[in-house]
mmCIF file of N, CA and C and ligand atoms in Angstrom:
data_model
loop_
_atom_site.group_PDB
_atom_site.id
_atom_site.type_symbol
_atom_site.label_atom_id
_atom_site.label_comp_id
_atom_site.label_asym_id
_atom_site.label_seq_id
_atom_site.Cartn_x
_atom_site.Cartn_y
_atom_site.Cartn_z
ATOM 1 N N UNK A 764 -42.489 51.964 32.845
ATOM 2 C CA UNK A 764 -43.633 51.221 32.380
ATOM 3 C C UNK A 764 -43.450 50.840 30.835
ATOM 4 N N UNK A 765 -43.089 51.920 30.126
ATOM 5 C CA UNK A 765 -42.798 51.692 28.685
ATOM 6 C C UNK A 765 -41.730 50.632 28.539
ATOM 7 N N UNK A 766 -40.615 50.867 29.298
ATOM 8 C CA UNK A 766 -39.427 50.011 29.212
ATOM 9 C C UNK A 766 -39.829 48.568 29.426
ATOM 10 N N UNK A 767 -40.677 48.324 30.517
ATOM 11 C CA UNK A 767 -40.971 46.934 30.839
ATOM 12 C C UNK A 767 -41.842 46.314 29.783
ATOM 13 N N UNK A 768 -42.664 47.183 29.109
ATOM 14 C CA UNK A 768 -43.525 46.578 28.029
ATOM 15 C C UNK A 768 -42.596 46.110 26.788
ATOM 16 N N UNK A 769 -41.620 46.962 26.614
ATOM 17 C CA UNK A 769 -40.690 46.677 25.517
ATOM 18 C C UNK A 769 -39.978 45.340 25.814
ATOM 19 N N UNK A 770 -39.468 45.320 27.093
ATOM 20 C CA UNK A 770 -38.745 44.058 27.487
ATOM 21 C C UNK A 770 -39.730 42.822 27.375
ATOM 22 N N UNK A 771 -40.952 43.018 27.712
ATOM 23 C CA UNK A 771 -41.896 41.930 27.765
ATOM 24 C C UNK A 771 -42.140 41.447 26.316
ATOM 25 N N UNK A 772 -42.240 42.481 25.453
ATOM 26 C CA UNK A 772 -42.469 42.082 23.888
ATOM 27 C C UNK A 772 -41.194 41.380 23.448
ATOM 28 N N UNK A 773 -39.972 41.826 23.804
ATOM 29 C CA UNK A 773 -38.798 41.174 23.448
ATOM 30 C C UNK A 773 -38.713 39.721 23.876
ATOM 31 N N UNK A 774 -39.094 39.536 25.292
ATOM 32 C CA UNK A 774 -39.101 38.163 25.681
ATOM 33 C C UNK A 774 -40.028 37.258 24.942
ATOM 34 N N UNK A 775 -41.266 37.910 24.746
ATOM 35 C CA UNK A 775 -42.249 37.089 23.977
ATOM 36 C C UNK A 775 -41.811 36.610 22.552
ATOM 37 N N UNK A 776 -41.069 37.585 21.843
ATOM 38 C CA UNK A 776 -40.594 37.317 20.591
ATOM 39 C C UNK A 776 -39.523 36.191 20.609
ATOM 40 N N UNK A 777 -38.623 36.273 21.585
ATOM 41 C CA UNK A 777 -37.601 35.245 21.719
ATOM 42 C C UNK A 777 -38.364 33.902 22.127
ATOM 43 N N UNK A 778 -39.186 33.935 22.887
ATOM 44 C CA UNK A 778 -39.898 32.672 23.298
ATOM 45 C C UNK A 778 -40.571 32.131 22.163
ATOM 46 N N UNK A 779 -41.243 32.883 21.357
ATOM 47 C CA UNK A 779 -41.936 32.403 20.149
ATOM 48 C C UNK A 779 -40.982 31.762 19.079
ATOM 49 N N UNK A 780 -39.958 32.561 18.780
ATOM 50 C CA UNK A 780 -39.055 32.098 17.737
ATOM 51 C C UNK A 780 -38.329 30.814 18.262
ATOM 52 N N UNK A 781 -37.996 30.761 19.492
ATOM 53 C CA UNK A 781 -37.312 29.580 20.123
ATOM 54 C C UNK A 781 -38.259 28.425 19.879
ATOM 55 N N UNK A 782 -39.500 28.585 20.176
ATOM 56 C CA UNK A 782 -40.640 27.562 20.088
ATOM 57 C C UNK A 782 -40.641 27.115 18.609
ATOM 58 N N UNK A 783 -40.620 27.955 17.619
ATOM 59 C CA UNK A 783 -40.766 27.611 16.196
ATOM 60 C C UNK A 783 -39.634 26.718 15.799
ATOM 61 N N UNK A 784 -38.494 27.065 16.310
ATOM 62 C CA UNK A 784 -37.260 26.378 15.879
ATOM 63 C C UNK A 784 -37.336 24.954 16.499
ATOM 64 N N UNK A 785 -37.757 24.896 17.759
ATOM 65 C CA UNK A 785 -37.805 23.563 18.496
ATOM 66 C C UNK A 785 -38.807 22.664 17.747
ATOM 67 N N UNK A 786 -39.904 23.271 17.271
ATOM 68 C CA UNK A 786 -40.947 22.535 16.617
ATOM 69 C C UNK A 786 -40.365 21.850 15.311
ATOM 70 N N UNK A 787 -39.709 22.570 14.453
ATOM 71 C CA UNK A 787 -39.265 22.085 13.310
ATOM 72 C C UNK A 787 -38.176 21.062 13.562
ATOM 73 N N UNK A 788 -37.445 21.138 14.656
ATOM 74 C CA UNK A 788 -36.458 20.285 15.080
ATOM 75 C C UNK A 788 -37.089 18.943 15.481
ATOM 76 N N UNK A 789 -38.142 18.999 16.155
ATOM 77 C CA UNK A 789 -38.912 17.923 16.713
ATOM 78 C C UNK A 789 -39.584 17.171 15.448
ATOM 79 N N UNK A 790 -40.057 17.974 14.474
ATOM 80 C CA UNK A 790 -40.627 17.582 13.258
ATOM 81 C C UNK A 790 -39.570 16.734 12.437
ATOM 82 N N UNK A 791 -38.320 17.138 12.369
ATOM 83 C CA UNK A 791 -37.319 16.367 11.660
ATOM 84 C C UNK A 791 -37.105 14.934 12.407
ATOM 85 N N UNK A 792 -37.116 15.030 13.589
ATOM 86 C CA UNK A 792 -36.860 13.678 14.363
ATOM 87 C C UNK A 792 -38.038 12.806 14.038
ATOM 88 N N UNK A 793 -39.275 13.331 14.067
ATOM 89 C CA UNK A 793 -40.382 12.512 13.806
ATOM 90 C C UNK A 793 -40.253 11.936 12.386
ATOM 91 N N UNK A 794 -39.974 12.819 11.427
ATOM 92 C CA UNK A 794 -39.967 12.475 9.963
ATOM 93 C C UNK A 794 -38.871 11.376 9.718
ATOM 94 N N UNK A 795 -37.659 11.558 10.468
ATOM 95 C CA UNK A 795 -36.623 10.542 10.328
ATOM 96 C C UNK A 795 -36.829 9.219 11.041
ATOM 97 N N UNK A 796 -37.705 9.255 12.132
ATOM 98 C CA UNK A 796 -37.714 8.067 12.853
ATOM 99 C C UNK A 796 -39.028 7.297 12.894
ATOM 100 N N UNK A 797 -40.119 7.908 12.588
ATOM 101 C CA UNK A 797 -41.448 7.187 12.557
ATOM 102 C C UNK A 797 -41.286 5.953 11.748
ATOM 103 N N UNK A 798 -41.987 4.917 12.188
ATOM 104 C CA UNK A 798 -41.994 3.568 11.574
ATOM 105 C C UNK A 798 -40.623 2.991 11.377
ATOM 106 N N UNK A 799 -39.706 3.389 12.330
ATOM 107 C CA UNK A 799 -38.299 2.778 12.281
ATOM 108 C C UNK A 799 -37.447 3.470 11.351
ATOM 109 N N UNK A 800 -37.895 3.532 10.039
ATOM 110 C CA UNK A 800 -37.077 4.013 8.969
ATOM 111 C C UNK A 800 -37.463 5.475 8.538
ATOM 112 N N UNK A 801 -38.409 5.984 9.220
ATOM 113 C CA UNK A 801 -38.902 7.308 8.949
ATOM 114 C C UNK A 801 -39.909 7.420 7.745
ATOM 115 N N UNK A 802 -40.600 8.601 7.687
ATOM 116 C CA UNK A 802 -41.576 8.703 6.618
ATOM 117 C C UNK A 802 -40.894 8.771 5.257
ATOM 118 N N UNK A 803 -39.558 9.189 5.214
ATOM 119 C CA UNK A 803 -38.855 9.147 3.945
ATOM 120 C C UNK A 803 -38.613 7.819 3.368
ATOM 121 N N UNK A 804 -38.667 6.781 4.121
ATOM 122 C CA UNK A 804 -38.567 5.376 3.573
ATOM 123 C C UNK A 804 -39.548 5.183 2.435
ATOM 124 N N UNK A 805 -40.735 5.763 2.607
ATOM 125 C CA UNK A 805 -41.690 5.704 1.526
ATOM 126 C C UNK A 805 -41.793 7.080 0.664
ATOM 127 N N UNK A 806 -41.673 8.151 1.434
ATOM 128 C CA UNK A 806 -41.963 9.424 0.684
ATOM 129 C C UNK A 806 -40.768 9.990 -0.081
ATOM 130 N N UNK A 807 -39.629 9.391 0.056
ATOM 131 C CA UNK A 807 -38.514 9.847 -0.760
ATOM 132 C C UNK A 807 -38.491 9.017 -2.115
ATOM 133 N N UNK A 808 -39.502 8.179 -2.299
ATOM 134 C CA UNK A 808 -39.639 7.428 -3.538
ATOM 135 C C UNK A 808 -40.539 8.297 -4.323
ATOM 136 N N UNK A 809 -40.009 8.530 -5.633
ATOM 137 C CA UNK A 809 -40.802 9.575 -6.330
ATOM 138 C C UNK A 809 -42.226 9.230 -6.753
ATOM 139 N N UNK A 810 -42.479 7.889 -6.731
ATOM 140 C CA UNK A 810 -43.946 7.593 -7.104
ATOM 141 C C UNK A 810 -44.936 7.781 -5.909
ATOM 142 N N UNK A 811 -44.372 7.932 -4.702
ATOM 143 C CA UNK A 811 -45.270 8.331 -3.589
ATOM 144 C C UNK A 811 -45.316 9.884 -3.421
ATOM 145 N N UNK A 812 -46.313 10.448 -2.818
ATOM 146 C CA UNK A 812 -46.595 11.816 -2.633
ATOM 147 C C UNK A 812 -45.354 12.504 -2.133
ATOM 148 N N UNK A 813 -44.935 13.570 -2.799
ATOM 149 C CA UNK A 813 -43.679 14.422 -2.350
ATOM 150 C C UNK A 813 -44.255 15.490 -1.454
ATOM 151 N N UNK A 814 -44.164 15.255 -0.178
ATOM 152 C CA UNK A 814 -44.841 16.055 0.973
ATOM 153 C C UNK A 814 -44.426 17.576 0.852
ATOM 154 N N UNK A 815 -43.070 17.721 0.807
ATOM 155 C CA UNK A 815 -42.627 19.175 0.823
ATOM 156 C C UNK A 815 -43.173 19.938 -0.407
ATOM 157 N N UNK A 816 -43.094 19.375 -1.585
ATOM 158 C CA UNK A 816 -43.670 19.939 -2.728
ATOM 159 C C UNK A 816 -45.105 20.297 -2.626
ATOM 160 N N UNK A 817 -45.834 19.318 -2.151
ATOM 161 C CA UNK A 817 -47.344 19.453 -1.967
ATOM 162 C C UNK A 817 -47.634 20.560 -1.003
ATOM 163 N N UNK A 818 -46.898 20.635 0.107
ATOM 164 C CA UNK A 818 -47.138 21.762 1.083
ATOM 165 C C UNK A 818 -46.768 23.033 0.510
ATOM 166 N N UNK A 819 -45.661 23.087 -0.037
ATOM 167 C CA UNK A 819 -45.169 24.417 -0.636
ATOM 168 C C UNK A 819 -46.005 25.010 -1.706
ATOM 169 N N UNK A 820 -46.665 24.052 -2.427
ATOM 170 C CA UNK A 820 -47.605 24.527 -3.576
ATOM 171 C C UNK A 820 -48.897 24.813 -3.017
ATOM 172 N N UNK A 821 -49.168 24.529 -1.845
ATOM 173 C CA UNK A 821 -50.426 24.799 -1.254
ATOM 174 C C UNK A 821 -51.512 23.661 -1.533
ATOM 175 N N UNK A 822 -51.022 22.529 -2.052
ATOM 176 C CA UNK A 822 -51.921 21.408 -2.346
ATOM 177 C C UNK A 822 -52.267 20.560 -1.127
ATOM 178 N N UNK A 823 -51.416 20.722 -0.145
ATOM 179 C CA UNK A 823 -51.658 19.903 1.102
ATOM 180 C C UNK A 823 -51.722 20.763 2.282
ATOM 181 N N UNK A 824 -52.939 21.137 2.718
ATOM 182 C CA UNK A 824 -52.980 22.112 3.925
ATOM 183 C C UNK A 824 -52.765 21.239 5.247
ATOM 184 N N UNK A 825 -52.726 22.022 6.318
ATOM 185 C CA UNK A 825 -52.486 21.366 7.678
ATOM 186 C C UNK A 825 -53.612 20.459 8.026
ATOM 187 N N UNK A 826 -54.888 20.836 7.642
ATOM 188 C CA UNK A 826 -55.900 20.059 8.029
ATOM 189 C C UNK A 826 -55.937 18.595 7.354
ATOM 190 N N UNK A 827 -55.762 18.597 6.082
ATOM 191 C CA UNK A 827 -55.707 17.368 5.345
ATOM 192 C C UNK A 827 -54.463 16.491 5.822
ATOM 193 N N UNK A 828 -53.364 17.131 5.991
ATOM 194 C CA UNK A 828 -52.163 16.481 6.497
ATOM 195 C C UNK A 828 -52.506 15.765 7.798
ATOM 196 N N UNK A 829 -53.167 16.576 8.671
ATOM 197 C CA UNK A 829 -53.440 15.867 9.941
ATOM 198 C C UNK A 829 -54.389 14.733 9.846
ATOM 199 N N UNK A 830 -55.396 14.819 9.030
ATOM 200 C CA UNK A 830 -56.417 13.836 8.833
ATOM 201 C C UNK A 830 -55.761 12.530 8.236
ATOM 202 N N UNK A 831 -54.815 12.687 7.354
ATOM 203 C CA UNK A 831 -54.186 11.530 6.745
ATOM 204 C C UNK A 831 -53.270 10.775 7.846
ATOM 205 N N UNK A 832 -52.628 11.599 8.654
ATOM 206 C CA UNK A 832 -51.770 11.026 9.711
ATOM 207 C C UNK A 832 -52.593 10.312 10.759
ATOM 208 N N UNK A 833 -53.760 10.857 11.039
ATOM 209 C CA UNK A 833 -54.592 10.208 12.097
ATOM 210 C C UNK A 833 -55.323 8.983 11.505
ATOM 211 N N UNK A 834 -55.920 9.054 10.255
ATOM 212 C CA UNK A 834 -56.716 7.924 9.824
ATOM 213 C C UNK A 834 -55.972 7.112 8.685
ATOM 214 N N UNK A 835 -54.917 7.455 8.152
ATOM 215 C CA UNK A 835 -54.318 6.679 7.151
ATOM 216 C C UNK A 835 -55.039 6.958 5.811
ATOM 217 N N UNK A 836 -54.380 6.400 4.695
ATOM 218 C CA UNK A 836 -55.039 6.649 3.372
ATOM 219 C C UNK A 836 -54.436 5.577 2.441
ATOM 220 N N UNK A 837 -55.189 4.578 2.112
ATOM 221 C CA UNK A 837 -54.697 3.485 1.251
ATOM 222 C C UNK A 837 -53.342 2.904 1.668
ATOM 223 N N UNK A 838 -52.202 3.210 0.851
ATOM 224 C CA UNK A 838 -50.965 2.674 1.224
ATOM 225 C C UNK A 838 -50.249 3.385 2.414
ATOM 226 N N UNK A 839 -50.949 4.521 2.894
ATOM 227 C CA UNK A 839 -50.283 5.336 3.917
ATOM 228 C C UNK A 839 -50.938 4.812 5.238
ATOM 229 N N UNK A 840 -49.962 4.323 6.129
ATOM 230 C CA UNK A 840 -50.525 3.716 7.407
ATOM 231 C C UNK A 840 -50.861 4.900 8.397
ATOM 232 N N UNK A 841 -51.743 4.564 9.318
ATOM 233 C CA UNK A 841 -52.077 5.603 10.330
ATOM 234 C C UNK A 841 -50.734 5.875 11.037
ATOM 235 N N UNK A 842 -50.411 7.043 11.350
ATOM 236 C CA UNK A 842 -49.166 7.428 11.835
ATOM 237 C C UNK A 842 -49.100 8.050 13.285
ATOM 238 N N UNK A 843 -50.260 8.570 13.686
ATOM 239 C CA UNK A 843 -50.149 9.236 15.047
ATOM 240 C C UNK A 843 -49.798 8.458 16.231
ATOM 241 N N UNK A 844 -50.250 7.143 16.330
ATOM 242 C CA UNK A 844 -49.841 6.216 17.351
ATOM 243 C C UNK A 844 -48.370 6.064 17.360
ATOM 244 N N UNK A 845 -47.848 5.780 16.215
ATOM 245 C CA UNK A 845 -46.449 5.701 15.988
ATOM 246 C C UNK A 845 -45.651 6.906 16.486
ATOM 247 N N UNK A 846 -46.115 8.092 16.053
ATOM 248 C CA UNK A 846 -45.444 9.307 16.362
ATOM 249 C C UNK A 846 -45.409 9.552 17.854
ATOM 250 N N UNK A 847 -46.575 9.368 18.510
ATOM 251 C CA UNK A 847 -46.584 9.665 19.942
ATOM 252 C C UNK A 847 -45.852 8.679 20.782
ATOM 253 N N UNK A 848 -45.357 7.473 20.170
ATOM 254 C CA UNK A 848 -44.592 6.562 21.052
ATOM 255 C C UNK A 848 -43.098 6.814 20.850
ATOM 256 N N UNK A 849 -42.727 7.785 19.936
ATOM 257 C CA UNK A 849 -41.222 8.023 19.765
ATOM 258 C C UNK A 849 -40.582 8.804 21.005
ATOM 259 N N UNK A 850 -39.397 8.377 21.237
ATOM 260 C CA UNK A 850 -38.727 9.034 22.301
ATOM 261 C C UNK A 850 -38.696 10.427 22.433
ATOM 262 N N UNK A 851 -38.274 11.127 21.404
ATOM 263 C CA UNK A 851 -38.219 12.589 21.441
ATOM 264 C C UNK A 851 -39.481 13.251 21.564
ATOM 265 N N UNK A 852 -40.655 12.598 21.112
ATOM 266 C CA UNK A 852 -42.060 13.245 21.272
ATOM 267 C C UNK A 852 -42.475 13.081 22.700
ATOM 268 N N UNK A 853 -42.211 11.903 23.322
ATOM 269 C CA UNK A 853 -42.557 11.713 24.766
ATOM 270 C C UNK A 853 -41.756 12.745 25.557
ATOM 271 N N UNK A 854 -40.551 12.917 25.248
ATOM 272 C CA UNK A 854 -39.587 13.861 26.034
ATOM 273 C C UNK A 854 -40.099 15.242 25.851
ATOM 274 N N UNK A 855 -40.536 15.665 24.707
ATOM 275 C CA UNK A 855 -41.017 17.063 24.499
ATOM 276 C C UNK A 855 -42.296 17.277 25.190
ATOM 277 N N UNK A 856 -43.045 16.190 25.469
ATOM 278 C CA UNK A 856 -44.302 16.344 26.212
ATOM 279 C C UNK A 856 -45.413 16.996 25.341
ATOM 280 N N UNK A 857 -45.404 16.882 24.092
ATOM 281 C CA UNK A 857 -46.356 17.605 23.272
ATOM 282 C C UNK A 857 -47.641 16.861 22.970
ATOM 283 N N UNK A 858 -48.671 17.441 22.602
ATOM 284 C CA UNK A 858 -49.913 16.826 22.337
ATOM 285 C C UNK A 858 -49.838 16.264 20.867
ATOM 286 N N UNK A 859 -50.846 15.447 20.538
ATOM 287 C CA UNK A 859 -50.840 14.937 19.124
ATOM 288 C C UNK A 859 -50.940 16.061 18.084
ATOM 289 N N UNK A 860 -51.636 17.020 18.331
ATOM 290 C CA UNK A 860 -51.772 18.114 17.372
ATOM 291 C C UNK A 860 -50.502 18.906 17.321
ATOM 292 N N UNK A 861 -49.800 19.095 18.448
ATOM 293 C CA UNK A 861 -48.447 19.785 18.405
ATOM 294 C C UNK A 861 -47.488 18.911 17.643
ATOM 295 N N UNK A 862 -47.510 17.639 17.862
ATOM 296 C CA UNK A 862 -46.503 16.791 17.108
ATOM 297 C C UNK A 862 -46.899 16.728 15.606
ATOM 298 N N UNK A 863 -48.069 16.854 15.246
ATOM 299 C CA UNK A 863 -48.428 16.916 13.718
ATOM 300 C C UNK A 863 -48.002 18.306 13.296
ATOM 301 N N UNK A 864 -48.161 19.422 14.076
ATOM 302 C CA UNK A 864 -47.673 20.741 13.685
ATOM 303 C C UNK A 864 -46.249 20.752 13.466
ATOM 304 N N UNK A 865 -45.472 20.093 14.303
ATOM 305 C CA UNK A 865 -44.079 20.072 14.199
ATOM 306 C C UNK A 865 -43.568 19.385 12.859
ATOM 307 N N UNK A 866 -44.274 18.340 12.378
ATOM 308 C CA UNK A 866 -43.848 17.708 11.175
ATOM 309 C C UNK A 866 -44.192 18.565 10.064
ATOM 310 N N UNK A 867 -45.400 19.137 10.133
ATOM 311 C CA UNK A 867 -45.825 20.124 9.074
ATOM 312 C C UNK A 867 -44.861 21.246 8.930
ATOM 313 N N UNK A 868 -44.494 21.765 10.076
ATOM 314 C CA UNK A 868 -43.470 22.958 10.153
ATOM 315 C C UNK A 868 -42.164 22.564 9.443
ATOM 316 N N UNK A 869 -41.782 21.353 9.854
ATOM 317 C CA UNK A 869 -40.512 20.854 9.279
ATOM 318 C C UNK A 869 -40.593 20.764 7.802
ATOM 319 N N UNK A 870 -41.687 20.261 7.301
ATOM 320 C CA UNK A 870 -41.846 20.002 5.877
ATOM 321 C C UNK A 870 -42.069 21.288 5.052
ATOM 322 N N UNK A 871 -42.515 22.264 5.797
ATOM 323 C CA UNK A 871 -42.844 23.643 5.106
ATOM 324 C C UNK A 871 -41.648 24.491 4.816
ATOM 325 N N UNK A 872 -40.478 24.031 5.375
ATOM 326 C CA UNK A 872 -39.217 24.801 5.367
ATOM 327 C C UNK A 872 -38.522 24.531 4.003
HETATM 328 C C1 HEC B 1166 -45.225 2.492 4.278
HETATM 329 C C2 HEC B 1166 -44.980 3.560 3.465
HETATM 330 C C3 HEC B 1166 -45.357 4.927 4.144
HETATM 331 C C4 HEC B 1166 -44.787 5.494 5.267
HETATM 332 C C5 HEC B 1166 -43.859 4.831 6.247
HETATM 333 C C6 HEC B 1166 -45.391 6.817 5.214
HETATM 334 N N1 HEC B 1166 -46.219 7.035 4.214
HETATM 335 FE FE1 HEC B 1166 -47.295 8.700 3.902
HETATM 336 N N2 HEC B 1166 -48.146 7.916 2.246
HETATM 337 C C7 HEC B 1166 -47.812 6.674 1.684
HETATM 338 C C8 HEC B 1166 -48.475 6.425 0.488
HETATM 339 C C9 HEC B 1166 -48.416 5.159 -0.419
HETATM 340 C C10 HEC B 1166 -49.285 7.575 0.407
HETATM 341 C C11 HEC B 1166 -50.441 7.843 -0.816
HETATM 342 C C12 HEC B 1166 -51.659 7.284 -0.336
HETATM 343 C C13 HEC B 1166 -52.707 7.596 -1.356
HETATM 344 O O1 HEC B 1166 -53.177 8.709 -1.700
HETATM 345 O O2 HEC B 1166 -53.233 6.565 -1.971
HETATM 346 C C14 HEC B 1166 -49.032 8.452 1.374
HETATM 347 C C15 HEC B 1166 -49.710 9.662 1.616
HETATM 348 C C16 HEC B 1166 -49.355 10.573 2.645
HETATM 349 C C17 HEC B 1166 -50.069 11.805 2.886
HETATM 350 C C18 HEC B 1166 -51.204 12.322 1.991
HETATM 351 C C19 HEC B 1166 -50.739 13.189 0.781
HETATM 352 C C20 HEC B 1166 -51.792 13.653 -0.081
HETATM 353 O O3 HEC B 1166 -51.651 14.651 -0.705
HETATM 354 O O4 HEC B 1166 -52.917 13.032 -0.004
HETATM 355 C C21 HEC B 1166 -49.440 12.423 3.880
HETATM 356 C C22 HEC B 1166 -49.826 13.711 4.488
HETATM 357 C C23 HEC B 1166 -48.488 11.564 4.341
HETATM 358 N N3 HEC B 1166 -48.450 10.383 3.588
HETATM 359 C C24 HEC B 1166 -47.648 11.806 5.466
HETATM 360 C C25 HEC B 1166 -46.710 10.858 5.959
HETATM 361 C C26 HEC B 1166 -45.857 11.123 7.080
HETATM 362 C C27 HEC B 1166 -45.791 12.427 7.803
HETATM 363 C C28 HEC B 1166 -45.179 9.986 7.451
HETATM 364 C C29 HEC B 1166 -44.335 9.752 8.544
HETATM 365 C C30 HEC B 1166 -44.921 9.920 9.977
HETATM 366 C C31 HEC B 1166 -45.626 8.989 6.335
HETATM 367 N N4 HEC B 1166 -46.513 9.617 5.554
HETATM 368 C C32 HEC B 1166 -45.145 7.727 6.365
HETATM 369 C C33 HEC B 1166 -46.835 5.837 2.161
HETATM 370 C C34 HEC B 1166 -46.180 5.877 3.445
#
């Protein structure tokens, strides 16, 4: 009984860590491919918001990030339709929230 519990916990851990890695990987694909040239086409320009730094400093939480992706903001186009139409996203079969999580996860690293 004890042994099987430990084994189950081990499997859960492996499954969870595998999932987290897959998410960041998918997030990178989204970041590199959305809008054809990727989010970086605009966000790697220093006058536009520096997403990694904003997330790491705590200035851009997951909720705000998701809202901007869904609704757009001034020069920032709505992105969720774009994201959901990408090949790797379709292949992963994730929901819109999971796809946003993946990009956020990637940018948090
Ligand atoms: C066409 C250029 C362009 C592309 C492509 C683009 N963005 Fe943006 N983004 C902007 C601009 C400009 C702003 C600043 C909007 C403002 O605050 O006026 C912005 C703002 C944001 C913000 C809000 C930052 C904040 O602190 O308010 C997030 C989050 C964001 N972009 C994420 C993304 C992601 C993720 C992608 C790729 C899926 C992406 N953007 C693609 C131009 C772009």
